[in-house]
Amino acid sequence: MSVNPSRQDAHRKPRPWWLGLGVLAMGALWLNGARSIASTTNYIGVGPAAIILAVGMGLAVLGVILITQAMRGELVASPEGEEEAPPSRSAFLLALAGVSIPLLTIRWLGFPLTAMLAFTLVTHAFGSRRTGLDLMVGAVLGSVAWLGFSRLGISLGPFLPLIG
Amino acid sequence: MDILSQLIGGFAVALQPMNLFWALIGCALGTAVGVLPGIGPALTIALLMPITAQVAPASAFIMFAGILYGALYGGSTTSILLNTPGESGAVMTALEGNRMARNGRGAAALATAAIGSFVAGTIGTLALTFLAPSIAELAFVFGPEDYFALMVLSFTSVAVVMGRSMVRGFTALFFGLALGTIGIDTQTGQTRMVFGTLELLDGVSFTVVLVSLFAIGEALYVASRSGTVPAAINPLAGGSWMTRQDWARSWKPWLRGSVIGFPIGALPAGGTEIPTFLSYALERRLSKHPKEFGHGAIEGVAGPEAANNAAAAGILVPLLTLGLPSTATAAVLLAAFQNYGLQPGPMLFATNPDLLWGLIASLYIGNLILLVLNLPLVGIWVRLLLIPRHYIYGGIVVFALVGVWGLSTSWMDLLLMCGLGLIGYVARVYDFPIAPVLIGLILGPQAEIQLRRALAVSQGDWGVLVSTPIATMLLSIALVVLVVPPILARLRSRPKTEPAISTG
């Protein structure tokens, strides 16, 4: 018995039901938020909770539709993404580390050094292996940005908080 | 006559040496970000938003307008030489322009794109000059119910038109609306959806959302797919100017593109993509050389490029006259106005004529600067494409960090940047449009204010929402925009029934 190849492909494709679940959860959070807003005053027409309620309901409905679409195999990655190389988990995680590292370092290393680390992690995610050069370019970029924006009156925190 | 005297006043503002300097900076920056894939005008303006604290409003908006127009000029360079559109409006240019470049006619393609952009940009700006004040005056009769209906139309059309499916468009819109509800309710002072976090009392910053969804999401996406071999750059060849035949084949598409681009750009969610598609289709139909299409027809570059630039001028009409953004870039410009405590709309024409007319006048000047920057100096911009991709994206992340950390040196903003960056990545993978998020975030609170104002005036009577012809018409259009596409899609997908054949 032969199986339709397109149907077989549809079975193999990942079904991102979690996406709909995330939207549904956000909707539930907003609905709960609307419930917890105190309504001590009588408002004409709509009070401060009404829009939260409407948005929560909208998100919940859309979440359910997205789950249904995902289960039917209608919610798939963009065709552009499919034409490109398969995603690399290690590259993604390195880039994510580059984006997240300011959370850990910016308060005690300052902006220029944090920018240097973030820059180097992202360049490595893109396949660069010239760590020394990347650190140097990142440090120069971070310092120039810090100096330039400080001159414009925009505070990016102390240059090197560790040395005060 | 009044418009002309206002425009002359605007030129007096725009031609001040400092403003000319900012226009030049904006045009150069805009061209650079248009050339480089992955950075658009919306992100660039958002990253530069902190400077609004230091620079005079007129100067800042003159620079931002230069970025908006410059990105369109620069986008065509990448499309033609690299077959990678730097921004969405340049997709159609890549079809014929890159073929021309491969056939050794890259310089002619770049020239028709630049001159077409100049012609259409100037026509679009002329239309903006004479149309915007009339629309602004019309907007004086708008009541809160009309504004609410206008915003509903904007929401609906943005969610329906942008993205691959209506569900994804609406999900993006509702996500933006949800983010817009975070913070203190301006009318009652109650906190909403802050989860006990003091940093969220002022709401989620528009810049943080935009930078995270666009820059961080894009960097994560491209990094995870960085195994892809970058496209080859076609060398500039074939002389630097168009032949007499190229001129003869280009001028009509430039004019037609301008006529298509401006009105569609002025519609809510019109954007720059639809007019460029329409212009390409029209030129293909009208061309005396239809067989050249797909192999490097100059009309296929001239028309869409003109439509693209005329649409950019059109986008400014609803933004400046009604305070209604129809694209991501327009939403960022609206946020920039709000940063200065200004609300675009009819009142702005009365209260800040120097700023508005200076901005409009700067569009004429910016177009001229861009023609000079892009025609003889195109070789310099092409060199930007030689910067290694890892440095471009490393730089984008550093500047995203500047944009987010520079707002208020808040750790919460950095946390939001990471979370929203991940959401931006998922949106990129599953093709959820970003523009509806931004429009929901920026227009949601305003729509809520107008709704509550209308209901307060009517003593809670919901019938007020359809009490004026304008509101009724706008809500009816919104309903049509919402209902018609699914019906059409269903009709198209319905299998054609075979006529019954009598066998008797």
XYZ file of C-alpha atoms in Angstrom:
668
model
C 0.000 0.000 0.000
C 1.484 3.331 -1.055
C 1.333 6.413 1.157
C 0.914 9.894 -0.275
C 4.412 11.512 0.077
C 3.027 14.978 0.880
C 0.940 13.484 3.677
C 4.033 11.670 4.901
C 5.936 15.014 4.922
C 3.131 16.635 6.859
C 3.411 13.876 9.468
C 7.178 14.394 9.767
C 7.022 18.186 10.191
C 7.227 19.398 13.803
C 3.914 20.584 15.213
C 4.582 23.667 17.336
C 1.530 23.290 19.580
C 3.591 24.918 22.346
C 3.304 28.194 20.467
C -0.470 28.218 20.783
C -0.159 27.064 24.370
C 2.106 30.043 25.113
C -0.433 32.457 23.608
C -3.247 30.736 25.537
C -1.246 30.984 28.780
C -0.640 34.676 28.184
C -4.360 35.125 27.576
C -5.103 33.321 30.853
C -2.622 35.562 32.656
C -4.325 38.674 31.318
C -7.799 37.345 32.168
C -6.601 36.690 35.703
C -5.067 40.163 35.787
C -8.397 41.709 34.787
C -10.080 39.837 37.652
C -7.593 41.162 40.181
C -7.953 44.847 39.227
C -9.972 46.480 41.960
C -13.156 48.151 40.753
C -13.934 50.460 43.613
C -15.461 53.157 41.436
C -18.415 52.950 39.090
C -17.075 53.763 35.665
C -19.113 55.072 32.786
C -18.940 52.427 30.099
C -15.589 50.757 30.639
C -13.216 50.676 33.571
C -9.473 49.943 33.706
C -10.037 46.167 33.604
C -12.161 46.085 30.463
C -9.350 46.307 27.914
C -7.277 43.754 29.852
C -10.272 41.415 29.750
C -10.774 41.957 26.009
C -7.084 41.412 25.241
C -6.981 38.318 27.471
C -10.009 36.836 25.728
C -8.556 37.621 22.308
C -5.257 35.966 23.173
C -6.997 32.906 24.617
C -9.112 32.431 21.480
C -6.082 32.930 19.218
C -4.101 30.467 21.356
C -6.767 27.808 20.870
C -6.829 28.459 17.099
C -3.032 28.222 16.927
C -3.043 24.903 18.833
C -5.674 23.577 16.428
C -3.656 24.772 13.416
C -0.491 23.209 14.821
C -2.203 19.854 15.428
C -3.517 19.918 11.849
C -0.007 20.594 10.544
C -1.001 24.047 9.238
C 1.393 25.968 11.477
C 4.850 25.399 10.056
C 8.120 27.336 9.878
C 8.314 30.030 7.195
C 9.202 28.709 3.730
C 12.165 31.107 3.659
C 13.585 29.338 6.711
C 13.157 25.936 5.108
C 15.177 26.983 2.061
C 18.101 28.018 4.229
C 20.578 25.819 6.046
C 19.123 23.755 8.931
C 19.278 25.676 12.204
C 22.410 25.181 14.300
C 21.601 24.787 17.978
C 25.145 25.605 19.124
C 25.238 28.815 17.057
C 21.838 29.810 18.418
C 22.917 29.168 22.015
C 26.156 31.117 21.544
C 24.239 34.079 20.112
C 21.712 33.813 22.969
C 24.610 33.819 25.429
C 25.901 36.981 23.753
C 22.517 38.627 24.125
C 22.056 37.463 27.745
C 25.530 38.141 29.131
C 24.769 41.835 29.874
C 22.281 40.600 32.504
C 25.182 39.143 34.480
C 28.007 41.557 33.811
C 26.839 45.060 32.993
C 26.488 46.235 36.600
C 30.004 45.255 37.671
C 32.000 45.176 34.413
C 30.415 48.273 32.861
C 29.207 48.875 29.343
C 32.453 48.710 27.281
C 33.624 45.347 28.668
C 30.112 43.890 28.515
C 29.796 45.036 24.901
C 33.150 43.387 24.190
C 31.948 40.041 25.594
C 28.563 40.219 23.859
C 30.211 41.159 20.554
C 32.717 38.279 20.763
C 30.064 35.684 21.638
C 27.879 36.804 18.725
C 30.777 36.820 16.233
C 31.634 33.271 17.411
C 28.016 32.252 16.860
C 28.513 33.351 13.250
C 31.571 31.116 12.945
C 34.408 33.574 13.648
C 37.347 31.946 15.478
C 39.636 34.968 15.778
C 38.907 35.487 19.461
C 41.667 38.030 20.123
C 40.681 40.256 17.215
C 36.975 39.970 18.045
C 37.627 40.937 21.686
C 39.640 43.929 20.522
C 37.032 45.075 17.984
C 34.286 44.582 20.588
C 36.191 46.594 23.191
C 36.841 49.449 20.742
C 33.192 49.448 19.600
C 31.915 49.391 23.198
C 34.289 52.185 24.291
C 33.507 54.385 21.273
C 29.767 53.882 21.818
C 30.137 54.681 25.542
C 32.168 57.838 24.847
C 29.983 58.983 21.926
C 26.682 58.531 23.723
C 28.064 59.994 26.965
C 28.985 63.143 25.012
C 25.393 63.253 23.784
C 24.310 63.185 27.420
C 23.056 59.585 27.413
C 24.235 57.656 30.437
C 25.467 54.114 29.869
C 26.673 53.779 33.484
C 30.261 54.079 34.756
C 33.044 53.137 32.281
C 34.631 50.545 34.589
C 32.550 50.143 37.778
C 35.139 47.804 39.326
C 37.713 50.577 39.581
C 35.122 53.213 40.389
C -0.869 80.412 -1.282
C -0.954 79.747 2.426
C 0.583 76.330 1.857
C 3.360 77.861 -0.250
C 4.200 80.449 2.400
C 4.218 77.710 5.057
C 6.493 75.619 2.835
C 8.861 78.575 2.362
C 8.937 78.898 6.148
C 9.735 75.187 6.294
C 12.637 75.635 3.890
C 13.963 78.405 6.130
C 14.077 75.837 8.957
C 15.409 72.926 6.882
C 18.152 75.023 5.224
C 19.709 76.089 8.529
C 23.309 74.747 8.506
C 22.735 72.547 11.557
C 19.592 70.999 10.060
C 21.348 70.457 6.726
C 24.063 68.649 8.664
C 21.484 66.371 10.350
C 19.812 65.759 6.972
C 23.155 64.683 5.523
C 23.828 62.410 8.513
C 20.340 60.897 8.199
C 20.648 60.318 4.446
C 24.098 58.718 4.808
C 22.973 56.548 7.748
C 19.767 55.618 5.950
C 21.622 54.591 2.793
C 24.056 52.532 4.883
C 21.291 50.684 6.755
C 19.389 50.177 3.515
C 22.468 48.606 1.953
C 23.190 46.333 4.911
C 20.759 43.415 5.163
C 19.184 42.876 8.579
C 18.981 46.523 9.672
C 15.981 48.554 8.621
C 15.024 52.207 9.052
C 12.665 51.371 11.943
C 15.434 49.773 13.975
C 17.928 52.528 13.154
C 15.549 55.274 14.236
C 14.690 53.328 17.395
C 18.373 52.929 18.253
C 18.877 56.659 17.758
C 15.842 57.531 19.868
C 17.945 58.383 22.958
C 19.436 61.360 21.090
C 16.003 62.983 21.094
C 16.883 63.983 24.639
C 19.680 66.210 23.327
C 18.766 67.296 19.803
C 16.073 69.832 18.857
C 12.876 68.208 17.515
C 13.198 69.720 14.018
C 16.788 68.480 13.658
C 15.938 64.998 14.945
C 12.963 64.561 12.611
C 14.929 65.901 9.654
C 17.534 63.220 10.388
C 14.875 60.517 10.850
C 13.247 61.482 7.534
C 16.665 61.178 5.886
C 16.993 57.681 7.364
C 13.516 56.700 6.112
C 14.201 57.849 2.545
C 17.870 56.829 2.552
C 17.008 53.244 3.501
C 14.821 53.024 0.400
C 17.658 54.244 -1.840
C 20.165 51.909 -0.165
C 17.796 48.923 -0.269
C 17.800 48.975 -4.049
C 21.624 48.710 -4.153
C 21.591 45.447 -2.168
C 18.690 44.098 -4.205
C 20.396 44.804 -7.508
C 23.960 43.781 -6.688
C 23.389 41.081 -4.090
C 19.855 39.827 -4.838
C 19.158 40.335 -1.122
C 16.637 43.102 -0.518
C 17.877 45.307 2.343
C 14.228 46.179 3.129
C 10.868 44.662 2.178
C 9.899 47.323 -0.371
C 12.924 46.396 -2.497
C 11.905 42.761 -3.081
C 10.518 43.435 -6.560
C 13.578 45.470 -7.534
C 15.702 42.368 -6.950
C 13.764 40.368 -9.571
C 14.824 42.415 -12.581
C 17.637 44.498 -11.086
C 19.779 41.526 -10.151
C 19.237 40.014 -13.609
C 20.415 43.306 -15.129
C 23.493 43.224 -12.882
C 24.250 39.653 -13.933
C 23.969 40.761 -17.565
C 26.571 43.473 -16.932
C 23.993 46.288 -16.665
C 24.191 46.835 -12.906
C 25.119 50.513 -13.240
C 22.093 51.239 -15.442
C 19.841 49.374 -12.964
C 21.232 51.400 -10.047
C 20.839 54.636 -12.025
C 17.179 54.031 -12.954
C 16.492 53.026 -9.341
C 18.143 56.174 -7.931
C 16.601 58.597 -10.442
C 13.218 56.878 -10.137
C 13.445 57.168 -6.352
C 14.232 60.870 -6.712
C 11.361 61.523 -9.147
C 8.839 59.547 -7.077
C 10.119 60.926 -3.784
C 9.677 64.467 -5.099
C 6.194 63.766 -6.536
C 5.194 62.042 -3.287
C 6.483 64.952 -1.224
C 4.574 67.414 -3.432
C 1.403 65.387 -2.868
C 2.124 65.297 0.868
C 2.666 69.088 0.878
C -0.682 69.908 -0.697
C -2.773 67.064 0.730
C -1.658 66.874 4.361
C -3.001 70.282 5.499
C -6.452 69.530 4.008
C -6.626 66.121 5.704
C -5.442 67.684 8.958
C -8.253 70.252 8.749
C -10.731 67.458 8.059
C -9.462 65.651 11.146
C -10.586 68.588 13.320
C -14.169 67.345 12.991
C -13.179 63.880 14.299
C -14.694 63.030 17.665
C -13.371 60.337 20.034
C -15.693 57.725 18.454
C -14.262 58.554 15.007
C -10.698 58.246 16.256
C -11.559 54.943 17.916
C -13.070 53.663 14.655
C -9.972 54.834 12.759
C -7.758 52.890 15.132
C -9.943 49.786 14.845
C -9.557 50.061 11.060
C -5.812 50.434 11.468
C -5.625 47.360 13.750
C -7.749 45.255 11.429
C -5.968 46.166 8.231
C -2.498 45.756 9.759
C -3.383 42.324 11.161
C -5.057 41.159 7.948
C -2.637 42.526 5.368
C 0.700 41.863 7.048
C 2.049 38.377 7.474
C 1.147 35.002 6.031
C -2.142 34.467 7.793
C -4.806 36.427 9.563
C -4.424 34.365 12.763
C -0.720 35.182 12.948
C -1.414 38.858 12.212
C -4.025 39.059 14.967
C -1.831 37.128 17.407
C 0.925 39.676 16.822
C -1.560 42.537 17.211
C -3.014 41.189 20.462
C 0.486 40.583 21.806
C 1.238 44.265 21.158
C -2.085 45.326 22.707
C -1.281 43.204 25.775
C 2.129 44.848 26.175
C 0.420 48.230 25.850
C -1.775 47.538 28.880
C 1.204 47.098 31.233
C 1.759 49.999 33.646
C -0.350 52.656 35.320
C -3.770 53.362 33.824
C -3.584 57.028 32.856
C -7.246 57.728 33.629
C -7.639 56.089 37.033
C -4.066 55.752 38.282
C -4.517 52.011 38.904
C -1.611 49.672 38.218
C -2.269 46.999 35.626
C -0.312 43.838 34.791
C 2.895 44.961 36.528
C 3.303 41.685 38.492
C 4.565 43.565 41.539
C 7.523 45.010 39.633
C 8.169 48.704 40.182
C 10.131 49.023 36.928
C 7.001 48.135 34.970
C 4.924 50.990 36.405
C 5.862 53.207 33.453
C 4.954 50.424 31.037
C 7.111 48.555 28.551
C 9.260 50.909 26.505
C 8.494 50.981 22.795
C 12.226 51.103 22.018
C 12.900 47.970 24.082
C 10.143 46.069 22.277
C 11.217 47.207 18.823
C 14.944 46.662 19.345
C 14.380 43.234 20.901
C 11.918 41.936 18.325
C 13.799 43.294 15.321
C 17.499 43.381 16.183
C 17.862 40.599 18.753
C 15.330 38.291 17.065
C 17.035 38.816 13.708
C 20.547 38.278 15.140
C 19.466 35.008 16.822
C 17.747 33.829 13.630
C 20.593 34.630 11.264
C 23.197 33.210 13.689
C 21.295 29.922 13.938
C 21.237 29.742 10.125
C 24.741 31.114 9.606
C 25.779 27.953 7.755
C 24.090 29.425 4.680
C 26.606 30.654 2.118
C 26.238 34.427 1.687
C 25.062 35.576 -1.750
C 27.706 36.686 -4.233
C 28.029 40.383 -5.085
C 27.622 41.144 -8.769
C 30.319 43.594 -9.881
C 29.322 47.062 -11.041
C 29.682 47.103 -14.797
C 28.237 48.602 -17.963
C 29.142 52.284 -17.539
C 27.755 54.599 -14.908
C 24.865 56.137 -16.817
C 21.699 55.126 -18.599
C 21.475 55.034 -22.377
C 18.907 57.077 -24.297
C 16.822 53.910 -24.662
C 17.006 53.297 -20.893
C 15.651 56.816 -20.280
C 12.868 56.297 -22.810
C 11.883 53.017 -21.140
C 12.123 54.378 -17.588
C 10.299 57.700 -17.396
C 6.773 56.340 -17.759
C 7.283 53.593 -15.141
C 8.667 56.255 -12.770
C 5.486 58.312 -13.133
C 3.155 55.308 -12.973
C 5.016 53.978 -9.934
C 4.600 57.345 -8.205
C 0.858 57.404 -8.924
C 0.428 53.858 -7.566
C 2.748 54.257 -4.583
C 1.543 57.448 -2.928
C -2.165 56.673 -2.363
C -1.516 53.076 -1.284
C 1.214 54.210 1.090
C -1.266 56.651 2.610
C -3.768 53.871 3.433
C -3.659 52.154 6.834
C -1.350 49.114 6.378
C -0.708 50.140 2.766
C 3.039 50.027 3.378
C 5.612 49.817 0.604
C 5.289 46.161 -0.373
C 1.846 46.218 -2.042
C 2.530 49.212 -4.356
C 5.825 47.704 -5.518
C 4.069 44.400 -6.353
C 1.305 46.271 -8.197
C 3.769 48.455 -10.079
C 5.795 45.431 -11.186
C 2.656 43.653 -12.410
C 1.495 46.778 -14.256
C 4.851 47.356 -15.954
C 4.993 43.745 -17.012
C 1.554 44.073 -18.592
C 2.256 47.406 -20.314
C 5.823 46.720 -21.453
C 6.701 46.605 -25.138
C 9.374 44.071 -24.184
C 7.425 41.552 -22.074
C 9.864 38.751 -22.907
C 12.638 40.662 -21.132
C 10.775 40.335 -17.801
C 12.528 37.764 -15.694
C 15.741 38.387 -17.640
C 16.479 42.010 -16.662
C 13.793 44.434 -17.873
C 14.591 48.008 -16.839
C 10.874 48.840 -16.431
C 10.734 46.176 -13.698
C 13.287 48.195 -11.702
C 12.092 51.725 -12.533
C 8.401 51.193 -11.653
C 8.712 49.361 -8.305
C 11.508 51.655 -7.100
C 9.367 54.706 -7.848
C 6.341 53.102 -6.162
C 8.466 52.275 -3.127
C 9.620 55.870 -2.617
C 6.247 57.452 -3.354
C 4.676 55.097 -0.794
C 7.179 56.290 1.820
C 5.867 59.836 1.362
C 2.317 58.459 1.506
C 3.035 56.779 4.845
C 3.686 60.229 6.335
C 0.164 61.463 5.454
C -1.831 59.470 8.072
C 1.044 59.810 10.536
C 1.318 63.594 10.388
C -2.371 64.406 9.915
C -4.087 61.810 12.124
C -1.267 60.462 14.280
C -1.889 57.065 12.712
C 1.156 54.879 11.965
C 0.676 52.395 9.112
C 4.116 50.716 9.150
C 6.755 49.794 11.701
C 8.863 52.821 10.715
C 5.873 55.140 11.062
C 5.194 53.634 14.502
C 8.777 54.437 15.536
C 8.407 57.988 14.223
C 5.220 58.336 16.273
C 7.120 57.126 19.349
C 9.819 59.713 18.609
C 7.164 62.457 18.468
C 5.795 61.229 21.806
C 9.327 61.317 23.259
C 9.230 65.054 22.663
C 5.783 65.277 24.237
C 4.217 65.934 20.821
C 1.192 64.153 19.362
C 1.047 64.149 15.547
C -2.360 65.094 14.245
C -4.317 68.142 13.200
C -3.280 70.163 16.262
C 0.399 69.776 15.434
C -0.083 71.755 12.211
C -1.417 74.618 14.301
C 0.916 74.408 17.297
C 4.219 73.378 15.657
C 4.155 74.588 12.042
C 7.923 75.169 11.974
C 8.615 71.574 12.926
C 6.121 70.043 10.490
C 6.891 72.266 7.520
C 10.612 72.018 8.251
C 10.230 68.243 8.133
C 8.283 68.366 4.843
C 10.790 70.794 3.289
C 13.636 68.549 4.421
C 12.142 65.725 2.346
C 12.778 67.740 -0.838
C 16.323 68.504 0.282
C 16.904 64.923 1.464
C 15.862 63.567 -1.928
C 18.430 65.786 -3.619
C 21.154 64.776 -1.142
C 20.296 61.119 -1.679
C 20.498 61.435 -5.451
C 24.018 62.851 -5.098
C 24.988 60.255 -2.486
C 23.634 57.318 -4.430
C 24.365 58.042 -8.068
C 28.054 58.975 -8.250
C 29.017 57.470 -4.882
C 27.315 54.105 -5.230
C 30.698 52.328 -5.355
C 31.408 53.454 -1.775
C 28.131 52.030 -0.480
C 28.788 48.730 -2.237
C 31.960 48.415 -0.174
C 29.783 48.169 2.953
C 28.697 44.774 1.688
C 32.294 43.594 2.115
C 32.076 43.913 5.940
C 32.019 40.340 7.322
C 28.578 39.252 8.435
C 29.739 38.334 11.964
C 30.938 41.917 12.519
C 27.677 43.369 11.235
C 25.569 41.273 13.621
C 28.031 41.684 16.507
C 27.710 45.440 15.964
C 23.908 45.220 15.790
C 23.803 43.495 19.200
C 26.143 46.109 20.731
C 24.007 48.972 19.385
C 20.851 47.200 20.525
C 22.438 47.111 23.965
C 23.137 50.857 23.725
C 19.499 51.471 22.749
C 18.087 49.438 25.637
C 20.602 50.176 28.419
C 20.821 53.856 27.424
C 17.105 54.358 28.075
C 17.285 54.203 31.859
C 20.142 51.774 32.732
C 17.474 49.338 33.908
C 18.208 45.654 34.472
C 14.520 44.928 33.826
C 14.873 46.386 30.329
C 17.769 43.990 29.661
C 15.665 41.073 30.902
C 12.818 42.166 28.636
C 15.305 42.461 25.765
C 16.297 38.803 26.185
C 12.715 37.560 26.525
C 11.329 39.625 23.682
C 14.388 38.776 21.566
C 13.493 35.091 21.929
C 9.893 35.901 20.966
C 11.269 37.826 17.960
C 13.233 34.726 16.982
C 10.119 32.523 17.184
C 8.168 35.141 15.216
C 10.857 35.075 12.523
C 10.868 31.265 12.343
C 7.067 30.920 12.198
C 6.493 34.051 10.125
C 4.530 36.153 12.619
C 4.649 39.801 11.471
C 6.306 42.298 13.831
C 4.609 45.509 12.652
C 1.203 44.629 14.220
C 2.947 44.180 17.607
C 4.370 47.695 17.380
C 1.122 49.229 16.161
C -0.841 47.420 18.888
C 1.626 48.628 21.504
C 1.606 52.261 20.425
C -2.021 52.656 19.319
C -3.640 50.339 21.890
C -3.476 52.776 24.814
C -4.683 55.617 22.554
C -7.608 53.529 21.286
C -8.536 52.754 24.896
C -8.454 56.444 25.824
C -10.670 57.379 22.841
C -13.124 54.560 23.612
C -13.450 55.588 27.238
C -13.743 59.247 26.266
C -16.527 58.469 23.780
C -18.384 56.361 26.355
C -17.978 59.032 29.017
C -19.487 61.659 26.700
C -22.400 59.356 25.814
C -23.015 58.373 29.453
C -22.117 54.760 28.744
C -24.200 54.346 25.585
C -22.287 51.970 23.282
C -24.341 53.210 20.343
C -22.034 56.254 20.296
C -19.480 54.136 18.444
C -21.688 54.185 15.329
C -23.300 57.553 15.958
C -21.419 59.539 13.292
C -21.146 58.826 9.556
C -17.328 58.814 9.772
C -17.229 56.228 12.568
C -19.872 54.075 10.865
C -18.001 54.185 7.560
C -14.621 53.387 9.133
C -16.027 50.481 11.174
C -17.803 49.169 8.066
C -14.526 49.248 6.116
C -12.827 47.455 9.015
C -15.526 44.780 8.869
C -15.074 44.401 5.114
C -11.277 44.123 5.542
C -11.872 41.438 8.164
C -14.527 39.393 6.388
C -13.743 39.600 2.669
C -10.253 37.963 2.526
C -11.390 34.658 4.188
C -14.446 34.512 1.903
C -12.276 35.082 -1.167
C -9.765 32.491 0.024
C -12.559 29.950 0.567
C -14.010 30.639 -2.875
C -10.590 30.207 -4.469
C -9.842 26.958 -2.642
C -13.246 25.416 -3.454
C -12.720 22.657 -6.078
C -14.329 23.438 -9.397
C -17.300 21.136 -9.886
C -17.325 19.220 -13.153
C -20.460 19.710 -15.219
C -22.664 16.655 -15.055
C -22.364 14.543 -18.179
C -25.421 12.779 -19.297
C -24.719 9.194 -20.258
C -28.232 8.355 -21.132
